CSV table of C-alpha atoms and ligand atoms in Angstrom, one decimal:
chain,number,residue,atom,x,y,z
A,1,MET,CA,99.4,117.6,69.4
A,2,SER,CA,99.0,121.5,70.3
A,3,LYS,CA,101.5,123.9,68.4
A,4,VAL,CA,100.6,126.8,70.5
A,5,ALA,CA,103.7,128.7,71.6
A,6,ARG,CA,104.0,128.1,75.3
A,7,ILE,CA,105.6,130.5,78.0
A,8,ALA,CA,107.0,129.1,81.1
A,9,ARG,CA,107.3,131.4,84.3
A,10,LYS,CA,110.0,130.5,86.7
A,11,PHE,CA,111.9,132.1,89.4
A,12,VAL,CA,115.8,132.3,88.7
A,13,LEU,CA,118.3,133.5,91.3
A,14,GLN,CA,119.2,137.1,91.3
A,15,SER,CA,121.9,137.1,94.0
A,16,HIS,CA,122.8,134.9,96.9
A,17,PRO,CA,121.0,136.1,99.8
A,18,GLN,CA,122.9,137.8,102.5
A,19,GLY,CA,121.0,137.3,105.8
A,20,LYS,CA,117.4,136.8,105.5
A,21,PRO,CA,116.4,136.2,101.6
A,22,LYS,CA,114.7,138.9,100.0
A,23,LEU,CA,112.3,139.1,97.2
A,24,SER,CA,114.9,140.7,95.2
A,25,ASP,CA,117.4,137.7,95.4
A,26,PHE,CA,114.8,136.1,93.0
A,27,LYS,CA,113.8,137.3,89.6
A,28,LEU,CA,110.5,136.0,87.7
A,29,VAL,CA,111.3,135.5,84.0
A,30,GLU,CA,109.6,134.0,81.2
A,31,GLU,CA,111.0,131.0,79.0
A,32,LYS,CA,109.6,129.8,75.7
A,33,LEU,CA,109.0,126.4,75.6
A,34,PRO,CA,109.4,124.2,72.3
A,35,ALA,CA,106.1,124.3,70.2
A,36,ALA,CA,106.2,120.5,70.1
A,37,LEU,CA,107.3,117.7,72.5
A,38,GLN,CA,110.0,115.2,71.4
A,39,GLU,CA,109.6,111.5,71.8
A,40,GLY,CA,109.6,110.4,75.5
A,41,GLU,CA,108.9,114.1,76.8
A,42,ILE,CA,106.0,115.3,78.8
A,43,LEU,CA,104.7,118.7,79.3
A,44,THR,CA,103.6,119.3,83.0
A,45,LYS,CA,101.8,122.1,84.9
A,46,ALA,CA,102.7,122.7,88.6
A,47,GLN,CA,100.2,122.6,91.3
A,48,TRP,CA,102.5,122.7,94.2
A,49,LEU,CA,106.2,123.8,94.8
A,50,THR,CA,108.4,123.3,97.7
A,51,VAL,CA,110.6,125.9,99.6
A,52,ASP,CA,112.8,123.7,101.8
A,53,PRO,CA,115.5,124.3,104.3
A,54,TYR,CA,118.3,122.6,102.3
A,55,MET,CA,117.8,125.3,99.6
A,56,ARG,CA,119.6,127.8,101.5
A,57,GLY,CA,122.9,125.9,101.4
A,58,ALA,CA,122.0,124.5,97.7
A,59,LEU,CA,121.3,127.6,96.0
A,60,LEU,CA,125.0,128.8,96.7
A,61,ALA,CA,125.8,126.4,93.9
A,62,LEU,CA,123.6,128.4,91.5
A,63,LYS,CA,124.8,131.1,89.4
A,64,GLN,CA,122.6,134.4,88.6
A,65,GLY,CA,119.8,133.6,86.2
A,66,GLU,CA,119.6,129.9,87.0
A,67,THR,CA,116.5,128.2,87.8
A,68,MET,CA,115.7,127.9,91.5
A,69,MET,CA,115.8,124.2,92.4
A,70,GLY,CA,112.7,122.3,94.2
A,71,SER,CA,110.1,119.6,93.9
A,72,GLN,CA,106.5,120.0,92.6
A,73,VAL,CA,103.2,118.1,92.6
A,74,ALA,CA,102.5,118.7,88.8
A,75,THR,CA,100.0,117.3,86.3
A,76,VAL,CA,100.9,116.1,82.9
A,77,THR,CA,99.0,118.2,80.2
A,78,GLU,CA,100.7,116.8,77.2
A,79,SER,CA,102.7,113.6,76.6
A,80,ARG,CA,104.7,111.6,74.4
A,81,ASN,CA,105.6,109.2,76.8
A,82,PRO,CA,103.3,106.1,77.5
A,83,GLU,CA,104.3,105.8,80.9
A,84,TYR,CA,103.1,109.2,81.8
A,85,PRO,CA,99.9,109.9,79.8
A,86,GLU,CA,98.0,113.1,79.9
A,87,GLY,CA,96.4,113.7,83.3
A,88,THR,CA,99.1,111.9,85.4
A,89,LYS,CA,100.0,113.5,88.4
A,90,VAL,CA,103.6,113.5,89.3
A,91,VAL,CA,106.2,114.6,91.7
A,92,GLY,CA,109.0,116.0,89.8
A,93,SER,CA,112.0,117.9,90.5
A,94,PHE,CA,111.4,120.7,88.1
A,95,GLY,CA,112.2,123.8,90.3
A,96,TRP,CA,110.3,126.8,91.0
A,97,ARG,CA,108.5,126.9,87.6
A,98,ASP,CA,104.8,126.6,86.2
A,99,LEU,CA,105.3,124.8,83.0
A,100,THR,CA,108.0,122.3,82.4
A,101,VAL,CA,109.0,120.2,79.5
A,102,HIS,CA,110.7,117.1,80.7
A,103,LYS,CA,112.0,113.6,79.7
A,104,PRO,CA,111.7,111.2,82.6
A,105,SER,CA,114.8,109.0,83.2
A,106,GLU,CA,113.9,105.6,81.9
A,107,LYS,CA,115.2,103.9,85.0
A,108,PHE,CA,113.1,104.8,88.2
A,109,ASN,CA,114.6,107.8,89.9
A,110,PRO,CA,112.5,109.4,92.6
A,111,LEU,CA,115.0,112.3,92.6
A,112,ASP,CA,113.8,113.0,89.1
A,113,ILE,CA,110.2,112.1,88.8
A,114,TYR,CA,107.5,109.8,90.3
A,115,LYS,CA,104.0,109.2,89.8
A,116,LEU,CA,101.8,110.8,92.6
A,117,PRO,CA,100.8,107.7,94.6
A,118,ASP,CA,97.0,107.1,95.8
A,119,MET,CA,96.9,109.8,98.7
A,120,LYS,CA,93.8,108.3,100.1
A,121,GLY,CA,91.9,111.3,100.5
A,122,LEU,CA,94.9,113.4,101.8
A,123,PRO,CA,95.8,116.7,100.0
A,124,GLU,CA,98.0,116.3,97.2
A,125,SER,CA,100.3,119.0,98.8
A,126,TYR,CA,101.2,116.4,101.4
A,127,ALA,CA,103.3,114.6,98.9
A,128,LEU,CA,105.9,117.4,99.2
A,129,GLY,CA,105.5,117.3,103.2
A,130,SER,CA,104.6,114.7,105.7
A,131,VAL,CA,104.2,111.8,102.8
A,132,GLY,CA,107.1,113.2,100.8
A,133,MET,CA,110.8,114.0,101.4
A,134,PRO,CA,110.5,115.5,104.9
A,135,GLY,CA,108.0,112.6,106.0
A,136,ASN,CA,110.3,110.0,104.4
A,137,THR,CA,113.4,111.3,106.2
A,138,ALA,CA,111.4,111.1,109.6
A,139,TYR,CA,109.9,107.9,109.0
A,140,PHE,CA,112.7,106.1,107.8
A,141,GLY,CA,115.1,107.7,110.2
A,142,VAL,CA,113.0,106.5,113.1
A,143,THR,CA,112.0,103.1,111.8
A,144,ARG,CA,115.1,101.8,110.1
A,145,ILE,CA,117.7,103.6,111.6
A,146,LEU,CA,116.7,104.8,115.2
A,147,GLU,CA,114.5,101.8,116.0
A,148,PRO,CA,113.4,103.1,119.5
A,149,LYS,CA,111.8,100.6,121.6
A,150,ALA,CA,108.4,101.0,123.5
A,151,GLY,CA,109.4,103.2,126.7
A,152,ASP,CA,112.6,104.6,125.3
A,153,VAL,CA,112.8,108.5,125.7
A,154,LEU,CA,113.1,110.1,122.2
A,155,VAL,CA,115.0,113.4,122.1
A,156,VAL,CA,114.5,115.7,118.8
A,157,SER,CA,116.9,118.5,119.0
A,158,ALA,CA,114.6,120.8,116.7
A,159,ALA,CA,111.2,119.2,117.1
A,160,ALA,CA,109.2,122.0,115.8
A,161,GLY,CA,110.0,121.7,111.9
A,162,ALA,CA,108.8,119.8,109.2
A,163,VAL,CA,111.0,116.6,109.8
A,164,GLY,CA,111.3,117.0,113.6
A,165,SER,CA,107.4,117.2,114.3
A,166,LEU,CA,107.1,114.1,112.5
A,167,VAL,CA,109.8,112.3,114.1
A,168,GLY,CA,107.9,113.2,117.3
A,169,GLN,CA,104.5,111.7,116.2
A,170,ILE,CA,106.1,108.7,114.6
A,171,GLY,CA,108.1,107.9,117.8
A,172,LYS,CA,105.1,108.3,119.7
A,173,LEU,CA,103.4,105.8,117.8
A,174,LYS,CA,106.1,103.5,118.4
A,175,GLY,CA,105.6,103.8,122.1
A,176,SER,CA,108.5,106.5,123.0
A,177,ARG,CA,108.3,108.9,125.7
A,178,ASN,CA,109.3,112.7,125.5
A,179,ASN,CA,110.4,112.6,129.3
B,1,NAP,N1,119.0,114.2,104.8
B,1,NAP,C1,117.8,114.4,104.5
B,1,NAP,O1,117.3,113.6,103.6
B,1,NAP,C2,117.0,115.4,104.8
B,1,NAP,C3,115.6,115.4,104.6
B,1,NAP,C4,114.8,116.6,105.0
B,1,NAP,C5,115.6,117.5,105.7
B,1,NAP,N2,116.8,117.4,106.2
B,1,NAP,C6,117.4,118.3,107.1
B,1,NAP,O2,116.8,118.2,108.4
B,1,NAP,C7,116.8,119.5,108.9
B,1,NAP,C8,115.5,119.9,109.5
B,1,NAP,O3,114.6,120.0,108.1
B,1,NAP,P1,113.3,120.5,108.2
B,1,NAP,O4,112.5,120.4,106.9
B,1,NAP,O5,112.5,120.0,109.5
B,1,NAP,O6,113.5,122.2,108.5
B,1,NAP,P2,112.5,123.3,109.3
B,1,NAP,O7,111.1,122.9,109.1
B,1,NAP,O8,113.0,124.4,109.1
B,1,NAP,O9,112.8,122.9,110.8
B,1,NAP,C9,113.7,123.2,111.5
B,1,NAP,C10,113.4,123.5,113.0
B,1,NAP,O10,114.7,123.7,113.5
B,1,NAP,C11,114.3,124.7,114.5
B,1,NAP,N3,115.8,125.5,114.7
B,1,NAP,C12,116.7,126.2,113.8
B,1,NAP,N4,117.8,126.7,114.6
B,1,NAP,C13,117.5,126.3,115.7
B,1,NAP,C14,118.3,126.4,116.7
B,1,NAP,N5,119.7,127.2,116.7
B,1,NAP,N6,118.2,125.9,117.9
B,1,NAP,C15,117.0,125.3,118.1
B,1,NAP,N7,116.0,125.0,117.1
B,1,NAP,C16,116.5,125.6,116.0
B,1,NAP,C17,113.5,125.6,113.9
B,1,NAP,O11,112.9,126.5,114.6
B,1,NAP,P3,112.2,127.9,114.0
B,1,NAP,O12,110.9,127.5,113.2
B,1,NAP,O13,111.7,128.5,115.4
B,1,NAP,O14,113.2,128.7,113.4
B,1,NAP,C18,112.5,124.8,113.2
B,1,NAP,O15,111.6,124.2,114.0
B,1,NAP,C19,117.4,120.5,107.9
B,1,NAP,O16,118.7,120.7,108.4
B,1,NAP,C20,117.2,119.6,106.7
B,1,NAP,O17,118.3,120.2,105.9
B,1,NAP,C21,117.7,116.4,105.6
């Protein structure tokens, strides 16, 4: 195993945004990572990070200096966990940071980490969007809760956003109408 000193870069909260968030509400800092992984741990490198609407409220729970939350598509670059060998692509809740040392929960917990599914040629970033949390919200909301019947009029209060735009498309596939 490599024993090079590794430095992660991460965005921490500097101040709770007033009005529109400003760059100065966040600070890019470095974090020295342990030189060696412990049993069960993985080291990941971020490829894609999320900036989601829920963060506006959720960051109020953060104190100054705490790492911004969020999901990533990341690659395992070192591993002491046989479930996640080197090269595994994952979706993890690691926050706004590039390198992460993480010990995946033993019980499957998609809010912690899961393996990136076969994207069948779709861009991997979609795992954070239309085939990730916003897409799941739209898909399960429409197909398991709303259950529109063909010909129903589907009203989406804010249809231009990540979730709403998919609700419209899924509704259309299910035979809903928009007027
Ligand atoms: N429960 C869950 O699991 C779950 C999962 C995902 C999302 N959510 C929630 O679902 C909501 C939508 O999420 P999202 O990711 O789709 O957000 P988004 O991409 O920011 O979309 C929100 C949409 O709402 C529009 N909008 C905002 N204020 C409006 C207003 N006053 N009148 C009309 N339209 C307005 C925005 O228009 P502009 O672009 O013009 O501002 C935008 O098109 C959020 O509240 C989010 O927290 C819940």
